[in-house]
Amino acid sequence: MTQTTETAAVEQPPKPRRRRVHRAWFVAAVTFVTIIGAAAFRSVPGLLIDPLHDDFGWSRGTIGAAVSVNLALYGLTAPFAAALMDRFGIRRVVAVALTVIALGSGLTVWMTAAWQLMLCWGLLVGLGSGSMALAFAATVTNRWFTERRGLVSGILTAASASGQLIFLPLLSWIVATYDWRPAAVTVALAALAVVPFVWLLLHDHPADVGQKPYGAADFVPKPAPVPGAARRAVTVLLSALRTGPFWLLAGTFAICGASTNGLIQTHFIPAAHDHHMPVTAAASLLAVIGVFDVVGTIASGWFTDRFEPRRLLAVYYALRGVSLLFLPILLAPEVRPPMVFFIVFYGLDWVATVPPTLALCREQYGEDSAIVFGWVLASHQVGAALVAFLGGVARDAFGSYDVVWYASGALCAAAALMALVIRRRPADVVVAA
């Protein structure tokens, strides 16, 4: 048999196509940096209580009232901001919010009366920061991701702690070395510096760049702008109010805010100073909380993708309550190992509650979950505002913060029980106006 010899072209195997990073991760990165920039203002209230008291003679209750206005507006603005993002786009709302934060913080350097503190730090910074609240992170997560939502929620929530980590040591050094006014100017400049990145890089929807949401099987067209943002936010609230899970989620998150932003973030530094700990040392401890908050929140997002969120919330609140009961005996003039253990432990639990709370909002309220979470966040900030004010009043009345630590620990125990009784059966999706 004759065999014909032919020179056959050797087929080279096709080169594997290099997988491109999905645009959603770039949007998440810009969102992370944006929240870091906005988080600078959140590092300041605890640093200002003693300097403003010494500079103007205002009582700690008066200063705490301004902080409480800030915290309350931070929460109450969030659901309307989520609706405004549906109407005008994420980029426009966030850019305006950062500008308002910079304006409010910058104007405080000229204030001479307590009502001006209420106006600048309470009203302006509160409104601006409310538009940069976790409802912003929820909107980005819902639009750009269908997979890894728990992880992304944890990462974006950790951005706030990262901002605290970056700015708190710097701002405490500025306050201790110079004055509180340069610290306020630094916050204003930090917020303004992020605006160009938001305007140029933060896309509103995957359809704007011709991509599907991360993990989605099909292309999702960009929805039309939703008119009547305020009406929609209120209508969604009224519908959610008729469901039991909303009250439980709002109640647990109110206690979360009371035991974090309202208590530790606002009053830990002056409480440590009462025990003769240097302000810079106390601020550094809060910064360490920020370090472990990043770890704890991202880990919580990972856990939320894999475990029952109700049980996670119960564990988080129970552990937080126990740690607060030990805090009064840990405060001392110097930083000791038990205090370091508390800081690490508390940092891991700081906002670990956010990813499972977001997951429960998505489970219960579907497409309106970002707005519902905005209202749940409003309860978080109302709780924070009450403790920010009452904590200052308690310090003026009793001469220490001990009663505030014990009361907050008891509230966390109640939140753990509330989380366990949230029903498992998903509620009907809230119908928006």
Coordinates of C-alpha atoms in Angstrom, one line a residue:
M1 CA 0.0 0.0 0.0
T2 CA 1.3 3.3 -1.1
Q3 CA 1.3 6.0 1.5
T4 CA 1.1 9.6 0.2
T5 CA 3.3 11.8 2.3
E6 CA 1.9 15.2 2.7
T7 CA 3.2 18.1 4.7
A8 CA 0.4 18.8 7.0
A9 CA 0.2 22.1 8.7
V10 CA 0.4 21.5 12.4
E11 CA -2.6 23.2 14.0
Q12 CA -1.6 25.3 16.9
P13 CA -4.1 25.2 19.8
P14 CA -5.8 28.5 20.2
K15 CA -4.4 30.7 22.8
P16 CA -6.6 31.0 25.8
R17 CA -8.4 34.3 25.9
R18 CA -7.3 36.4 28.7
R19 CA -10.2 37.0 31.0
R20 CA -10.9 40.6 31.5
V21 CA -11.8 41.9 34.9
H22 CA -15.5 42.7 35.0
R23 CA -16.3 46.4 35.1
A24 CA -18.4 45.8 38.2
W25 CA -15.3 45.4 40.2
F26 CA -13.9 48.8 39.0
V27 CA -17.2 50.4 40.0
A28 CA -17.0 48.7 43.4
A29 CA -13.4 50.0 43.8
V30 CA -14.5 53.6 43.0
T31 CA -17.3 53.3 45.4
F32 CA -14.9 52.0 48.1
V33 CA -12.6 55.0 47.6
T34 CA -15.5 57.4 47.6
I35 CA -16.8 56.1 50.9
I36 CA -13.3 56.3 52.3
G37 CA -13.2 60.0 51.4
A38 CA -16.6 60.7 52.9
A39 CA -15.7 58.7 56.0
A40 CA -13.2 61.4 57.1
F41 CA -16.0 63.5 58.5
R42 CA -17.1 60.5 60.7
S43 CA -13.8 60.5 62.4
V44 CA -14.1 64.0 63.8
P45 CA -17.1 64.2 66.3
G46 CA -15.4 62.3 69.1
L47 CA -12.3 64.4 68.7
L48 CA -14.2 67.7 68.9
I49 CA -16.2 67.2 72.1
D50 CA -13.4 68.3 74.5
P51 CA -11.9 71.0 72.3
L52 CA -15.2 72.6 71.6
H53 CA -16.1 72.4 75.3
D54 CA -12.8 74.1 76.2
D55 CA -12.9 76.6 73.4
F56 CA -16.5 77.8 73.6
G57 CA -17.6 76.6 77.1
W58 CA -20.5 74.6 75.5
S59 CA -21.7 71.6 77.6
R60 CA -21.1 68.1 76.3
G61 CA -24.9 67.7 76.0
T62 CA -25.1 70.7 73.6
I63 CA -22.2 69.3 71.5
G64 CA -23.8 65.9 71.6
A65 CA -27.0 67.3 70.4
A66 CA -25.3 68.6 67.3
V67 CA -23.7 65.2 66.7
S68 CA -27.1 63.6 67.2
V69 CA -28.6 65.8 64.5
N70 CA -25.8 64.8 62.2
L71 CA -26.4 61.1 62.9
A72 CA -30.1 61.3 62.6
L73 CA -30.0 63.1 59.3
Y74 CA -27.4 60.6 58.1
G75 CA -30.0 57.9 58.5
L76 CA -33.2 59.8 57.5
T77 CA -31.7 61.1 54.3
A78 CA -30.6 57.6 53.1
P79 CA -33.9 56.2 51.8
F80 CA -34.6 59.5 49.9
A81 CA -31.0 59.4 48.5
A82 CA -31.6 55.8 47.3
A83 CA -34.7 57.0 45.4
L84 CA -32.8 60.0 44.1
M85 CA -30.2 57.7 42.7
D86 CA -32.9 55.9 40.8
R87 CA -34.1 59.2 39.4
F88 CA -31.0 61.2 38.7
G89 CA -28.2 58.6 38.8
I90 CA -25.6 57.5 41.3
R91 CA -22.9 59.8 40.0
R92 CA -24.8 63.1 40.3
V93 CA -26.2 62.4 43.8
V94 CA -22.8 61.3 45.2
A95 CA -20.9 64.3 43.8
V96 CA -23.4 66.8 45.2
A97 CA -23.3 65.0 48.6
L98 CA -19.5 65.2 48.8
T99 CA -19.7 68.9 48.0
V100 CA -22.2 69.5 50.7
I101 CA -20.1 67.6 53.2
A102 CA -17.1 69.8 52.3
L103 CA -19.2 73.0 52.6
G104 CA -20.5 72.1 56.0
S105 CA -17.2 71.0 57.5
G106 CA -15.3 74.0 56.0
L107 CA -17.8 76.6 57.4
T108 CA -17.3 75.4 61.0
V109 CA -14.0 77.2 61.2
W110 CA -15.9 80.5 61.4
M111 CA -18.7 79.5 63.9
T112 CA -19.1 81.4 67.1
A113 CA -22.4 80.0 68.5
A114 CA -23.9 76.6 69.2
W115 CA -26.6 77.0 66.6
Q116 CA -24.0 77.3 63.9
L117 CA -22.5 74.0 65.0
M118 CA -26.1 72.6 64.6
L119 CA -26.3 74.1 61.1
C120 CA -22.9 73.2 59.7
W121 CA -22.0 69.9 61.4
G122 CA -25.6 68.8 62.1
L123 CA -27.6 69.9 59.1
L124 CA -25.2 70.2 56.1
V125 CA -22.8 67.4 56.9
G126 CA -25.7 65.2 58.1
L127 CA -27.6 65.7 54.8
G128 CA -24.5 65.2 52.7
S129 CA -23.3 62.1 54.6
G130 CA -26.8 60.6 54.5
S131 CA -26.6 60.6 50.7
M132 CA -23.3 58.7 51.1
A133 CA -24.8 56.2 53.6
L134 CA -24.9 52.5 53.2
A135 CA -27.9 52.8 50.9
F136 CA -25.4 54.0 48.4
A137 CA -23.4 50.8 48.8
A138 CA -26.7 48.8 48.6
T139 CA -27.7 50.5 45.3
V140 CA -24.3 49.8 43.7
T141 CA -24.4 46.2 44.9
N142 CA -27.9 45.5 43.6
R143 CA -27.3 47.1 40.2
W144 CA -23.8 45.7 39.4
F145 CA -23.8 42.3 41.1
T146 CA -26.0 39.2 41.1
E147 CA -23.3 37.0 42.6
R148 CA -20.9 37.8 45.5
R149 CA -23.4 40.3 46.8
G150 CA -22.6 39.4 50.4
L151 CA -18.9 39.8 49.9
V152 CA -19.2 43.1 48.0
S153 CA -21.6 44.4 50.7
G154 CA -18.9 43.6 53.3
I155 CA -16.1 45.2 51.3
L156 CA -18.1 48.4 50.7
T157 CA -19.2 48.6 54.4
A158 CA -15.6 48.2 55.4
A159 CA -14.7 51.3 53.4
S160 CA -16.1 53.5 56.1
A161 CA -13.9 51.8 58.6
S162 CA -10.9 52.2 56.3
G163 CA -11.6 55.9 56.1
Q164 CA -11.6 56.0 59.9
L165 CA -8.3 54.1 59.9
I166 CA -6.7 56.5 57.5
F167 CA -8.0 59.8 58.9
L168 CA -8.4 59.3 62.6
P169 CA -4.7 59.2 63.6
L170 CA -4.0 62.1 61.3
L171 CA -6.9 64.2 62.6
S172 CA -6.2 63.5 66.3
W173 CA -2.6 64.6 65.7
I174 CA -3.8 67.8 64.0
V175 CA -6.2 68.5 66.9
A176 CA -3.5 67.8 69.5
T177 CA -0.7 69.7 67.8
Y178 CA -2.6 72.7 66.3
D179 CA -6.4 73.1 66.8
W180 CA -9.7 71.6 65.8
R181 CA -10.1 74.0 62.9
P182 CA -7.3 72.6 60.7
A183 CA -8.9 69.2 61.3
A184 CA -12.3 70.5 60.0
V185 CA -10.5 71.9 56.9
T186 CA -8.8 68.6 56.3
V187 CA -12.2 66.9 56.2
A188 CA -13.5 69.4 53.7
L189 CA -10.5 68.9 51.4
A190 CA -10.8 65.1 51.7
A191 CA -14.4 65.1 50.6
L192 CA -13.7 67.5 47.7
A193 CA -10.7 65.4 46.5
V194 CA -13.0 62.5 45.7
V195 CA -15.5 64.4 43.6
P196 CA -13.5 64.2 40.3
F197 CA -13.1 60.4 40.7
V198 CA -16.9 60.0 41.2
W199 CA -17.8 62.2 38.2
L200 CA -15.4 60.5 35.8
L201 CA -15.4 56.9 36.9
L202 CA -18.6 56.0 38.7
H203 CA -21.0 54.6 36.2
D204 CA -24.7 54.4 37.1
H205 CA -25.6 51.0 35.5
P206 CA -23.9 48.1 33.7
A207 CA -25.9 48.9 30.6
D208 CA -24.1 52.2 30.4
V209 CA -20.9 50.3 29.4
G210 CA -22.7 47.5 27.5
Q211 CA -22.2 44.8 30.1
K212 CA -24.3 42.4 32.2
P213 CA -24.2 42.6 36.0
Y214 CA -21.5 40.4 37.4
G215 CA -22.8 36.9 37.5
A216 CA -25.9 37.6 35.5
A217 CA -26.9 35.2 32.7
D218 CA -28.7 37.8 30.6
F219 CA -28.2 41.4 29.7
V220 CA -30.2 43.8 31.9
P221 CA -31.3 47.0 30.2
K222 CA -31.0 50.2 32.2
P223 CA -34.4 51.1 33.7
A224 CA -36.0 54.4 33.0
P225 CA -35.6 57.1 35.6
V226 CA -38.1 56.8 38.3
P227 CA -40.0 60.1 39.0
G228 CA -41.3 61.1 42.3
A229 CA -38.3 60.0 44.4
A230 CA -39.7 61.3 47.7
R231 CA -43.1 59.9 47.0
R232 CA -41.6 56.5 46.2
A233 CA -39.5 56.4 49.3
V234 CA -42.5 57.2 51.5
T235 CA -44.7 54.7 49.7
V236 CA -42.2 51.9 50.1
L237 CA -41.9 52.8 53.8
L238 CA -45.7 52.6 54.3
S239 CA -45.8 49.2 52.6
A240 CA -42.8 47.9 54.7
L241 CA -44.4 49.2 57.9
R242 CA -47.2 46.7 57.4
T243 CA -44.7 43.8 57.7
G244 CA -43.3 42.3 60.9
P245 CA -39.7 41.8 59.6
F246 CA -39.3 45.5 59.0
W247 CA -39.9 46.3 62.6
L248 CA -37.5 43.7 63.8
L249 CA -34.8 44.7 61.3
A250 CA -35.3 48.4 62.2
G251 CA -35.2 47.6 65.9
T252 CA -32.0 45.5 65.8
F253 CA -30.3 48.1 63.6
A254 CA -31.3 50.9 65.9
I255 CA -29.4 49.1 68.7
C256 CA -26.5 48.5 66.3
G257 CA -26.2 52.3 65.7
A258 CA -26.7 53.1 69.4
S259 CA -23.8 50.7 70.4
T260 CA -21.4 51.8 67.6
N261 CA -21.7 55.3 66.1
G262 CA -23.6 56.8 69.0
L263 CA -21.6 55.2 71.8
I264 CA -18.0 54.2 70.9
Q265 CA -17.4 56.5 68.0
T266 CA -18.8 59.6 69.7
H267 CA -17.9 59.0 73.4
F268 CA -15.0 56.5 73.6
I269 CA -12.3 59.2 73.3
P270 CA -13.8 61.6 75.9
A271 CA -14.4 58.6 78.2
A272 CA -10.8 57.4 77.8
H273 CA -9.7 61.0 78.5
D274 CA -11.7 60.9 81.7
H275 CA -9.4 58.1 82.8
H276 CA -6.4 60.3 81.9
M277 CA -5.6 58.4 78.7
P278 CA -4.0 60.8 76.1
V279 CA -6.3 61.8 73.3
T280 CA -3.9 60.5 70.6
A281 CA -3.7 57.1 72.3
A282 CA -7.5 56.9 72.5
A283 CA -7.8 57.9 68.8
S284 CA -5.2 55.3 67.9
L285 CA -7.3 52.7 69.6
L286 CA -10.3 53.7 67.5
A287 CA -8.2 53.5 64.4
V288 CA -7.3 49.9 65.4
I289 CA -11.0 49.2 65.6
G290 CA -11.1 50.4 62.0
V291 CA -8.4 47.9 61.0
F292 CA -10.3 44.9 62.4
D293 CA -13.6 46.3 61.3
V294 CA -12.4 45.9 57.7
V295 CA -11.5 42.2 58.4
G296 CA -14.7 41.5 60.3
T297 CA -17.0 43.1 57.8
I298 CA -15.5 41.4 54.8
A299 CA -15.6 38.1 56.6
S300 CA -19.2 38.7 57.6
G301 CA -20.0 39.2 53.9
W302 CA -18.4 35.9 53.1
F303 CA -20.3 34.2 56.0
T304 CA -23.6 35.8 54.8
D305 CA -23.2 34.1 51.4
R306 CA -22.9 30.7 53.2
F307 CA -24.8 30.8 56.5
E308 CA -28.2 31.8 57.8
P309 CA -28.1 35.6 58.3
R310 CA -30.5 35.6 61.3
R311 CA -28.2 33.4 63.3
L312 CA -25.2 35.6 62.3
L313 CA -27.0 38.7 63.6
A314 CA -27.8 37.0 66.9
V315 CA -24.2 36.0 67.4
Y316 CA -22.9 39.4 66.5
Y317 CA -25.2 41.3 68.9
A318 CA -24.7 38.9 71.8
L319 CA -20.9 39.1 71.6
R320 CA -21.0 42.9 71.3
G321 CA -23.2 43.2 74.4
V322 CA -20.9 41.0 76.4
S323 CA -17.8 43.1 75.4
L324 CA -19.5 46.4 76.4
L325 CA -20.2 45.1 79.9
F326 CA -16.5 44.7 80.5
L327 CA -15.4 48.1 79.1
P328 CA -15.8 50.2 82.3
I329 CA -13.2 48.1 84.1
L330 CA -10.7 48.2 81.1
L331 CA -10.4 52.0 80.8
A332 CA -7.1 53.2 82.4
P333 CA -4.5 56.0 81.9
E334 CA -2.4 53.6 79.8
V335 CA -3.2 51.0 77.1
R336 CA -3.1 47.6 78.7
P337 CA -3.4 44.1 77.0
P338 CA -7.1 43.6 78.1
M339 CA -8.0 46.9 76.4
V340 CA -6.2 45.8 73.2
F341 CA -8.2 42.6 73.3
F342 CA -11.4 44.5 73.6
I343 CA -10.5 46.8 70.7
V344 CA -9.7 43.8 68.5
F345 CA -12.8 42.0 69.5
Y346 CA -15.1 45.0 69.1
G347 CA -13.5 45.9 65.8
L348 CA -14.3 42.5 64.3
D349 CA -18.0 43.0 65.3
W350 CA -18.3 46.8 64.6
V351 CA -20.4 46.7 61.4
A352 CA -20.4 43.0 60.8
T353 CA -24.2 43.3 61.1
V354 CA -24.6 45.1 57.8
P355 CA -24.1 42.2 55.3
P356 CA -26.7 39.9 57.0
T357 CA -29.1 42.8 57.4
L358 CA -28.8 43.7 53.7
A359 CA -29.4 40.0 52.8
L360 CA -32.5 39.9 54.9
C361 CA -33.8 43.1 53.3
R362 CA -33.2 41.6 49.8
E363 CA -34.9 38.4 50.9
Q364 CA -38.0 40.2 52.3
Y365 CA -38.4 43.2 49.9
G366 CA -36.9 42.3 46.5
E367 CA -36.4 45.2 44.1
D368 CA -37.2 47.8 46.8
S369 CA -34.7 46.4 49.2
A370 CA -32.2 49.3 48.8
I371 CA -34.9 51.8 49.8
V372 CA -36.2 49.6 52.6
F373 CA -32.6 49.2 53.8
G374 CA -32.3 53.0 53.7
W375 CA -35.2 53.2 56.2
V376 CA -33.7 50.5 58.3
L377 CA -30.4 52.5 58.2
A378 CA -32.5 55.5 59.3
S379 CA -33.4 53.6 62.5
H380 CA -29.7 52.8 62.9
Q381 CA -28.9 56.5 62.9
V382 CA -31.8 57.4 65.1
G383 CA -30.5 55.0 67.7
A384 CA -27.0 56.4 67.3
A385 CA -28.3 60.0 67.6
L386 CA -30.2 59.2 70.9
V387 CA -27.1 57.7 72.5
A388 CA -24.8 60.4 71.2
F389 CA -27.1 62.9 73.0
L390 CA -28.0 60.9 76.0
G391 CA -24.4 59.8 76.5
G392 CA -23.3 63.4 76.8
V393 CA -26.2 64.2 79.2
A394 CA -25.3 61.1 81.3
R395 CA -21.7 62.3 81.5
D396 CA -22.8 65.7 82.6
A397 CA -25.2 64.2 85.2
F398 CA -23.2 61.3 86.6
G399 CA -19.6 62.3 86.0
S400 CA -18.8 59.1 84.0
Y401 CA -20.1 57.0 81.2
D402 CA -20.5 53.7 83.1
V403 CA -24.3 53.7 83.0
V404 CA -24.2 54.1 79.2
W405 CA -21.9 51.1 78.7
Y406 CA -24.1 48.9 80.8
A407 CA -27.3 50.0 79.2
S408 CA -25.9 49.5 75.7
G409 CA -24.8 46.0 76.7
A410 CA -28.3 45.1 77.7
L411 CA -29.8 46.5 74.5
C412 CA -27.4 44.3 72.5
A413 CA -28.7 41.3 74.3
A414 CA -32.3 42.3 73.3
A415 CA -31.2 42.7 69.7
A416 CA -29.8 39.2 69.6
L417 CA -33.2 37.8 70.6
M418 CA -35.0 40.0 68.0
A419 CA -32.8 38.8 65.2
L420 CA -33.7 35.2 66.0
V421 CA -37.5 35.7 65.7
I422 CA -37.3 37.3 62.2
R423 CA -39.5 35.0 60.1
R424 CA -37.8 32.8 57.5
R425 CA -40.7 32.9 54.9
P426 CA -40.0 35.8 52.5
A427 CA -42.6 38.5 52.6
D428 CA -44.4 39.7 49.5
V429 CA -42.3 42.1 47.5
V430 CA -43.2 45.7 48.4
V431 CA -44.7 47.4 45.4
A432 CA -43.3 50.8 44.7
A433 CA -45.4 53.7 43.5

